[in-house]
mmCIF file with all atom_site columns, C-alpha atoms in Angstrom:
data_model
loop_
_atom_site.group_PDB
_atom_site.id
_atom_site.type_symbol
_atom_site.label_atom_id
_atom_site.label_alt_id
_atom_site.label_comp_id
_atom_site.label_asym_id
_atom_site.label_entity_id
_atom_site.label_seq_id
_atom_site.pdbx_PDB_ins_code
_atom_site.Cartn_x
_atom_site.Cartn_y
_atom_site.Cartn_z
_atom_site.occupancy
_atom_site.B_iso_or_equiv
_atom_site.pdbx_formal_charge
_atom_site.auth_seq_id
_atom_site.auth_comp_id
_atom_site.auth_asym_id
_atom_site.auth_atom_id
_atom_site.pdbx_PDB_model_num
ATOM 1   C CA . UNK A 1 1   ? 26.277 -68.495 -3.131  1.00 52.00 ? 299 UNK A CA 1
ATOM 2   C CA . UNK A 1 2   ? 27.438 -66.756 0.047   1.00 48.00 ? 300 UNK A CA 1
ATOM 3   C CA . UNK A 1 3   ? 28.534 -63.134 0.082   1.00 47.00 ? 301 UNK A CA 1
ATOM 4   C CA . UNK A 1 4   ? 28.980 -60.257 2.477   1.00 42.00 ? 302 UNK A CA 1
ATOM 5   C CA . UNK A 1 5   ? 26.207 -57.675 2.669   1.00 40.00 ? 303 UNK A CA 1
ATOM 6   C CA . UNK A 1 6   ? 26.465 -55.034 -0.039  1.00 39.00 ? 304 UNK A CA 1
ATOM 7   C CA . UNK A 1 7   ? 24.912 -51.621 -0.449  1.00 39.00 ? 305 UNK A CA 1
ATOM 8   C CA . UNK A 1 8   ? 23.367 -49.285 2.092   1.00 38.00 ? 306 UNK A CA 1
ATOM 9   C CA . UNK A 1 9   ? 24.498 -48.726 5.697   1.00 40.00 ? 307 UNK A CA 1
ATOM 10  C CA . UNK A 1 10  ? 23.092 -48.760 9.206   1.00 43.00 ? 308 UNK A CA 1
ATOM 11  C CA . UNK A 1 11  ? 21.801 -45.335 10.238  1.00 47.00 ? 309 UNK A CA 1
ATOM 12  C CA . UNK A 1 12  ? 21.621 -43.955 13.745  1.00 50.00 ? 310 UNK A CA 1
ATOM 13  C CA . UNK A 1 13  ? 18.286 -42.767 15.098  1.00 56.00 ? 311 UNK A CA 1
ATOM 14  C CA . UNK A 1 14  ? 14.783 -44.112 15.408  1.00 74.00 ? 312 UNK A CA 1
ATOM 15  C CA . UNK A 1 15  ? 13.614 -47.004 13.255  1.00 85.00 ? 313 UNK A CA 1
ATOM 16  C CA . UNK A 1 16  ? 10.703 -46.248 10.929  1.00 86.00 ? 314 UNK A CA 1
ATOM 17  C CA . UNK A 1 17  ? 8.774  -48.951 9.086   1.00 88.00 ? 315 UNK A CA 1
ATOM 18  C CA . UNK A 1 18  ? 8.196  -47.811 5.505   1.00 85.00 ? 316 UNK A CA 1
ATOM 19  C CA . UNK A 1 19  ? 6.412  -49.723 2.773   1.00 86.00 ? 317 UNK A CA 1
ATOM 20  C CA . UNK A 1 20  ? 8.481  -50.943 -0.160  1.00 90.00 ? 318 UNK A CA 1
ATOM 21  C CA . UNK A 1 21  ? 8.091  -49.639 -3.690  1.00 90.00 ? 319 UNK A CA 1
ATOM 22  C CA . UNK A 1 22  ? 6.223  -52.126 -5.854  1.00 92.00 ? 320 UNK A CA 1
ATOM 23  C CA . UNK A 1 23  ? 7.070  -51.210 -9.448  1.00 93.00 ? 321 UNK A CA 1
ATOM 24  C CA . UNK A 1 24  ? 10.419 -52.091 -11.049 1.00 94.00 ? 322 UNK A CA 1
ATOM 25  C CA . UNK A 1 25  ? 11.690 -51.270 -14.536 1.00 95.00 ? 323 UNK A CA 1
ATOM 26  C CA . UNK A 1 26  ? 13.103 -54.059 -16.664 1.00 95.00 ? 324 UNK A CA 1
ATOM 27  C CA . UNK A 1 27  ? 16.883 -53.890 -17.003 1.00 94.00 ? 325 UNK A CA 1
ATOM 28  C CA . UNK A 1 28  ? 17.248 -51.590 -13.992 1.00 95.00 ? 326 UNK A CA 1
ATOM 29  C CA . UNK A 1 29  ? 18.089 -52.247 -10.365 1.00 95.00 ? 327 UNK A CA 1
ATOM 30  C CA . UNK A 1 30  ? 15.399 -52.390 -7.703  1.00 96.00 ? 328 UNK A CA 1
ATOM 31  C CA . UNK A 1 31  ? 15.345 -52.350 -3.897  1.00 96.00 ? 329 UNK A CA 1
ATOM 32  C CA . UNK A 1 32  ? 12.767 -54.616 -2.275  1.00 96.00 ? 330 UNK A CA 1
ATOM 33  C CA . UNK A 1 33  ? 12.256 -53.035 1.119   1.00 95.00 ? 331 UNK A CA 1
ATOM 34  C CA . UNK A 1 34  ? 11.451 -54.812 4.358   1.00 95.00 ? 332 UNK A CA 1
ATOM 35  C CA . UNK A 1 35  ? 11.838 -53.143 7.770   1.00 95.00 ? 333 UNK A CA 1
ATOM 36  C CA . UNK A 1 36  ? 10.909 -54.623 11.139  1.00 94.00 ? 334 UNK A CA 1
ATOM 37  C CA . UNK A 1 37  ? 11.574 -52.352 14.128  1.00 92.00 ? 335 UNK A CA 1
ATOM 38  C CA . UNK A 1 38  ? 12.079 -53.552 17.677  1.00 87.00 ? 336 UNK A CA 1
ATOM 39  C CA . UNK A 1 39  ? 9.364  -52.403 20.022  1.00 81.00 ? 337 UNK A CA 1
ATOM 40  C CA . UNK A 1 40  ? 11.952 -51.784 22.766  1.00 80.00 ? 338 UNK A CA 1
ATOM 41  C CA . UNK A 1 41  ? 15.110 -50.264 21.408  1.00 78.00 ? 339 UNK A CA 1
ATOM 42  C CA . UNK A 1 42  ? 17.076 -50.657 24.647  1.00 82.00 ? 340 UNK A CA 1
ATOM 43  C CA . UNK A 1 43  ? 16.814 -54.466 24.623  1.00 89.00 ? 341 UNK A CA 1
ATOM 44  C CA . UNK A 1 44  ? 19.726 -56.329 23.061  1.00 92.00 ? 342 UNK A CA 1
ATOM 45  C CA . UNK A 1 45  ? 18.754 -58.612 20.213  1.00 94.00 ? 343 UNK A CA 1
ATOM 46  C CA . UNK A 1 46  ? 19.978 -60.617 17.265  1.00 95.00 ? 344 UNK A CA 1
ATOM 47  C CA . UNK A 1 47  ? 18.043 -61.379 14.104  1.00 96.00 ? 345 UNK A CA 1
ATOM 48  C CA . UNK A 1 48  ? 18.174 -63.273 10.840  1.00 97.00 ? 346 UNK A CA 1
ATOM 49  C CA . UNK A 1 49  ? 16.266 -62.528 7.635   1.00 97.00 ? 347 UNK A CA 1
ATOM 50  C CA . UNK A 1 50  ? 14.985 -64.940 4.998   1.00 98.00 ? 348 UNK A CA 1
ATOM 51  C CA . UNK A 1 51  ? 13.423 -64.058 1.661   1.00 98.00 ? 349 UNK A CA 1
ATOM 52  C CA . UNK A 1 52  ? 10.953 -66.134 -0.363  1.00 98.00 ? 350 UNK A CA 1
ATOM 53  C CA . UNK A 1 53  ? 9.574  -65.589 -3.879  1.00 98.00 ? 351 UNK A CA 1
ATOM 54  C CA . UNK A 1 54  ? 6.429  -66.740 -5.666  1.00 97.00 ? 352 UNK A CA 1
ATOM 55  C CA . UNK A 1 55  ? 6.535  -65.861 -9.362  1.00 95.00 ? 353 UNK A CA 1
ATOM 56  C CA . UNK A 1 56  ? 3.448  -64.656 -11.174 1.00 92.00 ? 354 UNK A CA 1
ATOM 57  C CA . UNK A 1 57  ? 1.357  -67.708 -12.076 1.00 91.00 ? 355 UNK A CA 1
ATOM 58  C CA . UNK A 1 58  ? 2.929  -69.943 -9.406  1.00 93.00 ? 356 UNK A CA 1
ATOM 59  C CA . UNK A 1 59  ? 1.201  -71.162 -6.255  1.00 93.00 ? 357 UNK A CA 1
ATOM 60  C CA . UNK A 1 60  ? 4.110  -71.803 -3.872  1.00 96.00 ? 358 UNK A CA 1
ATOM 61  C CA . UNK A 1 61  ? 6.896  -69.717 -2.376  1.00 97.00 ? 359 UNK A CA 1
ATOM 62  C CA . UNK A 1 62  ? 10.556 -70.633 -2.966  1.00 97.00 ? 360 UNK A CA 1
ATOM 63  C CA . UNK A 1 63  ? 13.357 -69.717 -0.579  1.00 98.00 ? 361 UNK A CA 1
ATOM 64  C CA . UNK A 1 64  ? 15.703 -67.394 -2.491  1.00 98.00 ? 362 UNK A CA 1
ATOM 65  C CA . UNK A 1 65  ? 17.939 -65.672 0.097   1.00 98.00 ? 363 UNK A CA 1
ATOM 66  C CA . UNK A 1 66  ? 19.032 -65.711 3.736   1.00 97.00 ? 364 UNK A CA 1
ATOM 67  C CA . UNK A 1 67  ? 21.070 -63.284 5.810   1.00 97.00 ? 365 UNK A CA 1
ATOM 68  C CA . UNK A 1 68  ? 22.627 -64.293 9.144   1.00 96.00 ? 366 UNK A CA 1
ATOM 69  C CA . UNK A 1 69  ? 25.813 -63.449 11.047  1.00 95.00 ? 367 UNK A CA 1
ATOM 70  C CA . UNK A 1 70  ? 26.492 -60.610 8.583   1.00 95.00 ? 368 UNK A CA 1
ATOM 71  C CA . UNK A 1 71  ? 26.638 -62.972 5.591   1.00 95.00 ? 369 UNK A CA 1
ATOM 72  C CA . UNK A 1 72  ? 24.057 -63.293 2.826   1.00 96.00 ? 370 UNK A CA 1
ATOM 73  C CA . UNK A 1 73  ? 23.399 -66.432 0.801   1.00 97.00 ? 371 UNK A CA 1
ATOM 74  C CA . UNK A 1 74  ? 21.477 -66.689 -2.480  1.00 97.00 ? 372 UNK A CA 1
ATOM 75  C CA . UNK A 1 75  ? 19.612 -69.996 -2.566  1.00 97.00 ? 373 UNK A CA 1
ATOM 76  C CA . UNK A 1 76  ? 17.839 -69.728 -5.951  1.00 97.00 ? 374 UNK A CA 1
ATOM 77  C CA . UNK A 1 77  ? 19.764 -69.837 -9.226  1.00 96.00 ? 375 UNK A CA 1
ATOM 78  C CA . UNK A 1 78  ? 17.326 -67.374 -10.831 1.00 95.00 ? 376 UNK A CA 1
ATOM 79  C CA . UNK A 1 79  ? 18.843 -64.653 -8.630  1.00 97.00 ? 377 UNK A CA 1
ATOM 80  C CA . UNK A 1 80  ? 22.459 -65.832 -8.770  1.00 95.00 ? 378 UNK A CA 1
ATOM 81  C CA . UNK A 1 81  ? 24.813 -62.820 -8.968  1.00 95.00 ? 379 UNK A CA 1
ATOM 82  C CA . UNK A 1 82  ? 21.789 -60.463 -9.109  1.00 97.00 ? 380 UNK A CA 1
ATOM 83  C CA . UNK A 1 83  ? 20.476 -60.362 -5.559  1.00 97.00 ? 381 UNK A CA 1
ATOM 84  C CA . UNK A 1 84  ? 22.379 -58.613 -2.747  1.00 97.00 ? 382 UNK A CA 1
ATOM 85  C CA . UNK A 1 85  ? 21.821 -57.517 0.836   1.00 97.00 ? 383 UNK A CA 1
ATOM 86  C CA . UNK A 1 86  ? 20.693 -53.897 1.206   1.00 96.00 ? 384 UNK A CA 1
ATOM 87  C CA . UNK A 1 87  ? 19.665 -53.813 4.860   1.00 95.00 ? 385 UNK A CA 1
ATOM 88  C CA . UNK A 1 88  ? 21.266 -53.179 8.269   1.00 94.00 ? 386 UNK A CA 1
ATOM 89  C CA . UNK A 1 89  ? 25.070 -53.091 8.317   1.00 92.00 ? 387 UNK A CA 1
ATOM 90  C CA . UNK A 1 90  ? 27.728 -53.958 10.896  1.00 92.00 ? 388 UNK A CA 1
ATOM 91  C CA . UNK A 1 91  ? 25.261 -55.348 13.403  1.00 93.00 ? 389 UNK A CA 1
ATOM 92  C CA . UNK A 1 92  ? 23.574 -58.607 14.375  1.00 95.00 ? 390 UNK A CA 1
ATOM 93  C CA . UNK A 1 93  ? 20.536 -56.657 15.557  1.00 93.00 ? 391 UNK A CA 1
ATOM 94  C CA . UNK A 1 94  ? 18.873 -56.439 12.153  1.00 95.00 ? 392 UNK A CA 1
ATOM 95  C CA . UNK A 1 95  ? 15.932 -54.098 11.655  1.00 94.00 ? 393 UNK A CA 1
ATOM 96  C CA . UNK A 1 96  ? 16.248 -53.342 7.957   1.00 95.00 ? 394 UNK A CA 1
ATOM 97  C CA . UNK A 1 97  ? 16.085 -56.560 5.933   1.00 96.00 ? 395 UNK A CA 1
ATOM 98  C CA . UNK A 1 98  ? 15.920 -55.025 2.447   1.00 97.00 ? 396 UNK A CA 1
ATOM 99  C CA . UNK A 1 99  ? 17.481 -56.676 -0.597  1.00 97.00 ? 397 UNK A CA 1
ATOM 100 C CA . UNK A 1 100 ? 18.565 -55.279 -3.981  1.00 98.00 ? 398 UNK A CA 1
ATOM 101 C CA . UNK A 1 101 ? 17.980 -56.965 -7.343  1.00 97.00 ? 399 UNK A CA 1
ATOM 102 C CA . UNK A 1 102 ? 20.247 -56.029 -10.255 1.00 97.00 ? 400 UNK A CA 1
ATOM 103 C CA . UNK A 1 103 ? 19.142 -56.236 -13.901 1.00 96.00 ? 401 UNK A CA 1
ATOM 104 C CA . UNK A 1 104 ? 15.454 -56.833 -13.219 1.00 97.00 ? 402 UNK A CA 1
ATOM 105 C CA . UNK A 1 105 ? 13.609 -59.056 -15.696 1.00 96.00 ? 403 UNK A CA 1
ATOM 106 C CA . UNK A 1 106 ? 9.926  -59.645 -16.342 1.00 96.00 ? 404 UNK A CA 1
ATOM 107 C CA . UNK A 1 107 ? 10.364 -63.034 -14.657 1.00 96.00 ? 405 UNK A CA 1
ATOM 108 C CA . UNK A 1 108 ? 10.954 -61.182 -11.372 1.00 97.00 ? 406 UNK A CA 1
ATOM 109 C CA . UNK A 1 109 ? 7.286  -60.208 -11.308 1.00 97.00 ? 407 UNK A CA 1
ATOM 110 C CA . UNK A 1 110 ? 5.484  -61.807 -8.374  1.00 97.00 ? 408 UNK A CA 1
ATOM 111 C CA . UNK A 1 111 ? 5.187  -61.790 -4.601  1.00 97.00 ? 409 UNK A CA 1
ATOM 112 C CA . UNK A 1 112 ? 8.198  -61.479 -2.291  1.00 98.00 ? 410 UNK A CA 1
ATOM 113 C CA . UNK A 1 113 ? 8.022  -62.436 1.372   1.00 98.00 ? 411 UNK A CA 1
ATOM 114 C CA . UNK A 1 114 ? 10.566 -61.465 4.004   1.00 97.00 ? 412 UNK A CA 1
ATOM 115 C CA . UNK A 1 115 ? 10.761 -63.222 7.347   1.00 98.00 ? 413 UNK A CA 1
ATOM 116 C CA . UNK A 1 116 ? 12.456 -61.749 10.434  1.00 97.00 ? 414 UNK A CA 1
ATOM 117 C CA . UNK A 1 117 ? 13.464 -64.159 13.202  1.00 96.00 ? 415 UNK A CA 1
ATOM 118 C CA . UNK A 1 118 ? 14.502 -62.069 16.226  1.00 96.00 ? 416 UNK A CA 1
ATOM 119 C CA . UNK A 1 119 ? 15.860 -63.176 19.610  1.00 95.00 ? 417 UNK A CA 1
ATOM 120 C CA . UNK A 1 120 ? 15.445 -60.616 22.409  1.00 93.00 ? 418 UNK A CA 1
ATOM 121 C CA . UNK A 1 121 ? 17.895 -60.947 25.317  1.00 93.00 ? 419 UNK A CA 1
ATOM 122 C CA . UNK A 1 122 ? 16.543 -59.767 28.670  1.00 92.00 ? 420 UNK A CA 1
ATOM 123 C CA . UNK A 1 123 ? 18.429 -59.915 31.975  1.00 89.00 ? 421 UNK A CA 1
ATOM 124 C CA . UNK A 1 124 ? 17.044 -63.272 33.102  1.00 92.00 ? 422 UNK A CA 1
ATOM 125 C CA . UNK A 1 125 ? 15.524 -64.798 29.982  1.00 92.00 ? 423 UNK A CA 1
ATOM 126 C CA . UNK A 1 126 ? 15.341 -64.687 26.180  1.00 93.00 ? 424 UNK A CA 1
ATOM 127 C CA . UNK A 1 127 ? 12.282 -64.207 24.030  1.00 93.00 ? 425 UNK A CA 1
ATOM 128 C CA . UNK A 1 128 ? 11.922 -65.119 20.349  1.00 94.00 ? 426 UNK A CA 1
ATOM 129 C CA . UNK A 1 129 ? 9.646  -63.211 18.014  1.00 93.00 ? 427 UNK A CA 1
ATOM 130 C CA . UNK A 1 130 ? 9.156  -63.158 14.238  1.00 94.00 ? 428 UNK A CA 1
ATOM 131 C CA . UNK A 1 131 ? 7.653  -60.907 11.580  1.00 95.00 ? 429 UNK A CA 1
ATOM 132 C CA . UNK A 1 132 ? 6.529  -61.620 8.033   1.00 96.00 ? 430 UNK A CA 1
ATOM 133 C CA . UNK A 1 133 ? 5.898  -59.065 5.301   1.00 96.00 ? 431 UNK A CA 1
ATOM 134 C CA . UNK A 1 134 ? 4.800  -59.427 1.673   1.00 96.00 ? 432 UNK A CA 1
ATOM 135 C CA . UNK A 1 135 ? 5.603  -57.217 -1.312  1.00 96.00 ? 433 UNK A CA 1
ATOM 136 C CA . UNK A 1 136 ? 3.781  -57.612 -4.629  1.00 96.00 ? 434 UNK A CA 1
ATOM 137 C CA . UNK A 1 137 ? 6.223  -56.569 -7.341  1.00 95.00 ? 435 UNK A CA 1
ATOM 138 C CA . UNK A 1 138 ? 5.297  -55.699 -10.913 1.00 94.00 ? 436 UNK A CA 1
ATOM 139 C CA . UNK A 1 139 ? 7.906  -55.219 -13.651 1.00 95.00 ? 437 UNK A CA 1
ATOM 140 C CA . UNK A 1 140 ? 7.241  -52.728 -16.460 1.00 94.00 ? 438 UNK A CA 1
ATOM 141 C CA . UNK A 1 141 ? 9.120  -51.800 -19.620 1.00 91.00 ? 439 UNK A CA 1
ATOM 142 C CA . UNK A 1 142 ? 9.135  -48.100 -18.756 1.00 87.00 ? 440 UNK A CA 1
ATOM 143 C CA . UNK A 1 143 ? 8.719  -46.248 -15.502 1.00 79.00 ? 441 UNK A CA 1
ATOM 144 C CA . UNK A 1 144 ? 5.210  -44.899 -14.956 1.00 72.00 ? 442 UNK A CA 1
ATOM 145 C CA . UNK A 1 145 ? 4.064  -42.303 -12.512 1.00 63.00 ? 443 UNK A CA 1
ATOM 146 C CA . UNK A 1 146 ? 1.557  -43.511 -9.966  1.00 60.00 ? 444 UNK A CA 1
ATOM 147 C CA . UNK A 1 147 ? -1.558 -41.609 -9.008  1.00 55.00 ? 445 UNK A CA 1
ATOM 148 C CA . UNK A 1 148 ? -0.141 -40.883 -5.556  1.00 59.00 ? 446 UNK A CA 1
ATOM 149 C CA . UNK A 1 149 ? 2.982  -39.327 -7.076  1.00 65.00 ? 447 UNK A CA 1
ATOM 150 C CA . UNK A 1 150 ? 0.968  -37.107 -9.426  1.00 71.00 ? 448 UNK A CA 1
ATOM 151 C CA . UNK A 1 151 ? -1.397 -36.073 -6.634  1.00 69.00 ? 449 UNK A CA 1
ATOM 152 C CA . UNK A 1 152 ? 1.521  -35.234 -4.350  1.00 73.00 ? 450 UNK A CA 1
ATOM 153 C CA . UNK A 1 153 ? 3.091  -32.998 -6.998  1.00 74.00 ? 451 UNK A CA 1
ATOM 154 C CA . UNK A 1 154 ? -0.214 -31.225 -7.671  1.00 80.00 ? 452 UNK A CA 1
ATOM 155 C CA . UNK A 1 155 ? -0.718 -30.617 -3.955  1.00 80.00 ? 453 UNK A CA 1
ATOM 156 C CA . UNK A 1 156 ? 2.818  -29.241 -3.700  1.00 81.00 ? 454 UNK A CA 1
ATOM 157 C CA . UNK A 1 157 ? 2.157  -26.673 -6.441  1.00 82.00 ? 455 UNK A CA 1
ATOM 158 C CA . UNK A 1 158 ? -1.220 -25.757 -4.940  1.00 84.00 ? 456 UNK A CA 1
ATOM 159 C CA . UNK A 1 159 ? 0.464  -25.186 -1.576  1.00 83.00 ? 457 UNK A CA 1
ATOM 160 C CA . UNK A 1 160 ? 3.143  -22.972 -3.155  1.00 87.00 ? 458 UNK A CA 1
ATOM 161 C CA . UNK A 1 161 ? 0.557  -20.860 -5.017  1.00 89.00 ? 459 UNK A CA 1
ATOM 162 C CA . UNK A 1 162 ? -1.590 -20.580 -1.885  1.00 84.00 ? 460 UNK A CA 1
ATOM 163 C CA . UNK A 1 163 ? 1.402  -19.428 0.145   1.00 81.00 ? 461 UNK A CA 1
ATOM 164 C CA . UNK A 1 164 ? 2.309  -16.793 -2.445  1.00 84.00 ? 462 UNK A CA 1
ATOM 165 C CA . UNK A 1 165 ? -1.273 -15.440 -2.473  1.00 86.00 ? 463 UNK A CA 1
ATOM 166 C CA . UNK A 1 166 ? -1.292 -15.287 1.308   1.00 83.00 ? 464 UNK A CA 1
ATOM 167 C CA . UNK A 1 167 ? 2.000  -13.364 1.322   1.00 84.00 ? 465 UNK A CA 1
ATOM 168 C CA . UNK A 1 168 ? 0.607  -10.940 -1.279  1.00 85.00 ? 466 UNK A CA 1
ATOM 169 C CA . UNK A 1 169 ? -2.507 -10.276 0.829   1.00 85.00 ? 467 UNK A CA 1
ATOM 170 C CA . UNK A 1 170 ? -0.334 -9.718  3.906   1.00 82.00 ? 468 UNK A CA 1
ATOM 171 C CA . UNK A 1 171 ? 1.879  -7.259  2.012   1.00 85.00 ? 469 UNK A CA 1
ATOM 172 C CA . UNK A 1 172 ? -1.125 -5.251  0.773   1.00 84.00 ? 470 UNK A CA 1
ATOM 173 C CA . UNK A 1 173 ? -2.626 -5.214  4.262   1.00 82.00 ? 471 UNK A CA 1
ATOM 174 C CA . UNK A 1 174 ? 0.620  -4.030  5.851   1.00 84.00 ? 472 UNK A CA 1
ATOM 175 C CA . UNK A 1 175 ? 1.090  -1.351  3.160   1.00 78.00 ? 473 UNK A CA 1
ATOM 176 C CA . UNK A 1 176 ? -2.416 0.032   3.753   1.00 80.00 ? 474 UNK A CA 1
ATOM 177 C CA . UNK A 1 177 ? -1.887 -0.009  7.509   1.00 79.00 ? 475 UNK A CA 1
ATOM 178 C CA . UNK A 1 178 ? 1.415  1.846   7.228   1.00 83.00 ? 476 UNK A CA 1
ATOM 179 C CA . UNK A 1 179 ? -0.090 4.377   4.783   1.00 79.00 ? 477 UNK A CA 1
ATOM 180 C CA . UNK A 1 180 ? -3.063 5.015   7.120   1.00 79.00 ? 478 UNK A CA 1
ATOM 181 C CA . UNK A 1 181 ? -0.695 5.465   10.067  1.00 77.00 ? 479 UNK A CA 1
ATOM 182 C CA . UNK A 1 182 ? 1.365  7.954   8.034   1.00 74.00 ? 480 UNK A CA 1
ATOM 183 C CA . UNK A 1 183 ? -1.693 10.009  7.107   1.00 75.00 ? 481 UNK A CA 1
ATOM 184 C CA . UNK A 1 184 ? -2.834 10.074  10.724  1.00 76.00 ? 482 UNK A CA 1
ATOM 185 C CA . UNK A 1 185 ? 0.613  11.241  11.826  1.00 75.00 ? 483 UNK A CA 1
ATOM 186 C CA . UNK A 1 186 ? 0.550  14.030  9.222   1.00 75.00 ? 484 UNK A CA 1
ATOM 187 C CA . UNK A 1 187 ? -2.887 15.180  10.408  1.00 74.00 ? 485 UNK A CA 1
ATOM 188 C CA . UNK A 1 188 ? -1.733 15.223  14.032  1.00 76.00 ? 486 UNK A CA 1
ATOM 189 C CA . UNK A 1 189 ? 1.410  17.186  13.106  1.00 73.00 ? 487 UNK A CA 1
ATOM 190 C CA . UNK A 1 190 ? -0.637 19.748  11.160  1.00 69.00 ? 488 UNK A CA 1
ATOM 191 C CA . UNK A 1 191 ? -3.092 20.105  14.053  1.00 72.00 ? 489 UNK A CA 1
ATOM 192 C CA . UNK A 1 192 ? -0.278 20.640  16.544  1.00 68.00 ? 490 UNK A CA 1
ATOM 193 C CA . UNK A 1 193 ? 1.359  23.235  14.294  1.00 66.00 ? 491 UNK A CA 1
ATOM 194 C CA . UNK A 1 194 ? -1.932 25.051  13.739  1.00 63.00 ? 492 UNK A CA 1
ATOM 195 C CA . UNK A 1 195 ? -2.748 25.075  17.466  1.00 69.00 ? 493 UNK A CA 1
ATOM 196 C CA . UNK A 1 196 ? 0.717  26.306  18.380  1.00 61.00 ? 494 UNK A CA 1
ATOM 197 C CA . UNK A 1 197 ? 0.620  29.127  15.787  1.00 64.00 ? 495 UNK A CA 1
ATOM 198 C CA . UNK A 1 198 ? -2.921 30.173  16.702  1.00 61.00 ? 496 UNK A CA 1
ATOM 199 C CA . UNK A 1 199 ? -2.096 30.250  20.432  1.00 62.00 ? 497 UNK A CA 1
ATOM 200 C CA . UNK A 1 200 ? 1.080  32.255  19.855  1.00 57.00 ? 498 UNK A CA 1
ATOM 201 C CA . UNK A 1 201 ? -0.764 34.811  17.720  1.00 61.00 ? 499 UNK A CA 1
ATOM 202 C CA . UNK A 1 202 ? -3.579 35.114  20.272  1.00 58.00 ? 500 UNK A CA 1
ATOM 203 C CA . UNK A 1 203 ? -1.159 35.668  23.164  1.00 58.00 ? 501 UNK A CA 1
ATOM 204 C CA . UNK A 1 204 ? 0.808  38.235  21.212  1.00 57.00 ? 502 UNK A CA 1
ATOM 205 C CA . UNK A 1 205 ? -2.387 40.112  20.308  1.00 65.00 ? 503 UNK A CA 1
ATOM 206 C CA . UNK A 1 206 ? -3.437 40.204  23.956  1.00 63.00 ? 504 UNK A CA 1
ATOM 207 C CA . UNK A 1 207 ? -0.034 41.214  25.250  1.00 59.00 ? 505 UNK A CA 1
ATOM 208 C CA . UNK A 1 208 ? 0.749  44.083  22.883  1.00 58.00 ? 506 UNK A CA 1
ATOM 209 C CA . UNK A 1 209 ? -1.953 46.503  24.196  1.00 63.00 ? 507 UNK A CA 1
ATOM 210 C CA . UNK A 1 210 ? -0.807 45.827  27.762  1.00 60.00 ? 508 UNK A CA 1
ATOM 211 C CA . UNK A 1 211 ? 2.794  46.497  26.918  1.00 53.00 ? 509 UNK A CA 1
ATOM 212 C CA . UNK A 1 212 ? 1.726  49.611  25.036  1.00 56.00 ? 510 UNK A CA 1
ATOM 213 C CA . UNK A 1 213 ? -0.082 50.944  28.089  1.00 60.00 ? 511 UNK A CA 1
ATOM 214 C CA . UNK A 1 214 ? 2.666  50.239  30.626  1.00 54.00 ? 512 UNK A CA 1
ATOM 215 C CA . UNK A 1 215 ? 5.604  51.285  28.559  1.00 51.00 ? 513 UNK A CA 1
ATOM 216 C CA . UNK A 1 216 ? 4.168  54.315  26.873  1.00 54.00 ? 514 UNK A CA 1
ATOM 217 C CA . UNK A 1 217 ? 6.775  56.681  25.631  1.00 51.00 ? 515 UNK A CA 1
ATOM 218 C CA . UNK A 1 218 ? 9.721  54.301  25.998  1.00 49.00 ? 516 UNK A CA 1
ATOM 219 C CA . UNK A 1 219 ? 11.814 52.590  23.411  1.00 51.00 ? 517 UNK A CA 1
ATOM 220 C CA . UNK A 1 220 ? 9.123  49.956  22.906  1.00 48.00 ? 518 UNK A CA 1
ATOM 221 C CA . UNK A 1 221 ? 7.296  52.458  20.656  1.00 53.00 ? 519 UNK A CA 1
ATOM 222 C CA . UNK A 1 222 ? 9.289  51.094  17.805  1.00 54.00 ? 520 UNK A CA 1
ATOM 223 C CA . UNK A 1 223 ? 8.003  47.557  18.558  1.00 51.00 ? 521 UNK A CA 1
ATOM 224 C CA . UNK A 1 224 ? 4.414  48.821  18.922  1.00 49.00 ? 522 UNK A CA 1
ATOM 225 C CA . UNK A 1 225 ? 4.573  50.722  15.683  1.00 55.00 ? 523 UNK A CA 1
ATOM 226 C CA . UNK A 1 226 ? 5.871  47.600  13.932  1.00 52.00 ? 524 UNK A CA 1
ATOM 227 C CA . UNK A 1 227 ? 2.814  45.629  15.014  1.00 51.00 ? 525 UNK A CA 1
ATOM 228 C CA . UNK A 1 228 ? 0.326  48.401  14.017  1.00 54.00 ? 526 UNK A CA 1
ATOM 229 C CA . UNK A 1 229 ? 0.030  50.350  17.279  1.00 51.00 ? 527 UNK A CA 1
ATOM 230 C CA . UNK A 1 230 ? 0.811  54.104  17.092  1.00 55.00 ? 528 UNK A CA 1
ATOM 231 C CA . UNK A 1 231 ? 3.689  55.151  19.258  1.00 50.00 ? 529 UNK A CA 1
ATOM 232 C CA . UNK A 1 232 ? 3.124  57.654  22.005  1.00 49.00 ? 530 UNK A CA 1
ATOM 233 C CA . UNK A 1 233 ? 5.518  60.132  23.612  1.00 49.00 ? 531 UNK A CA 1
#
């Protein structure tokens, strides 16, 4: 059965080769991933992708799907109307060769193999290269969480708690530093005020007798008397 590619779309940016998930749930859909990046992105290329399947308990691979010239073809009746293209879109330069299986059954358990056949077009010659990848798929009745998933979640919570503790320590440190700076400023202000008052009092004490001597009998007697010096006529 031939059909146009369905699902997904070609994304701009760098190509990254990620491993496929390996656990499908019966009755659900599942994406079997297969990515093969060009080593030189600036070189023009075309590619085709073929998929093979070896069911659990079998010893040979069977060709189940091919994708070329933007058209996919299911070649195994076990996947008729269930298997669709989920890779690169609107291009002959395929780098994502993923497929999508609808309504997964326990019979889909086994090993899948994707095969990239790529033709690189240089200025004066062409070069053909190919890549093969295998995915071991297990089908379960109910989704289970893998150890890696659980560990990742635990590490996420540990990181969050650690960050909160670090922020708390920083806040306490900053509060103590600001409080210490405030106390120091208060001490300096008090010292300046005390020094200024003491100096003013000392100067006034020294100046009053002099003024009393030089301005004896004048109107300053009132000032002298106010500060404890007897007025003189």
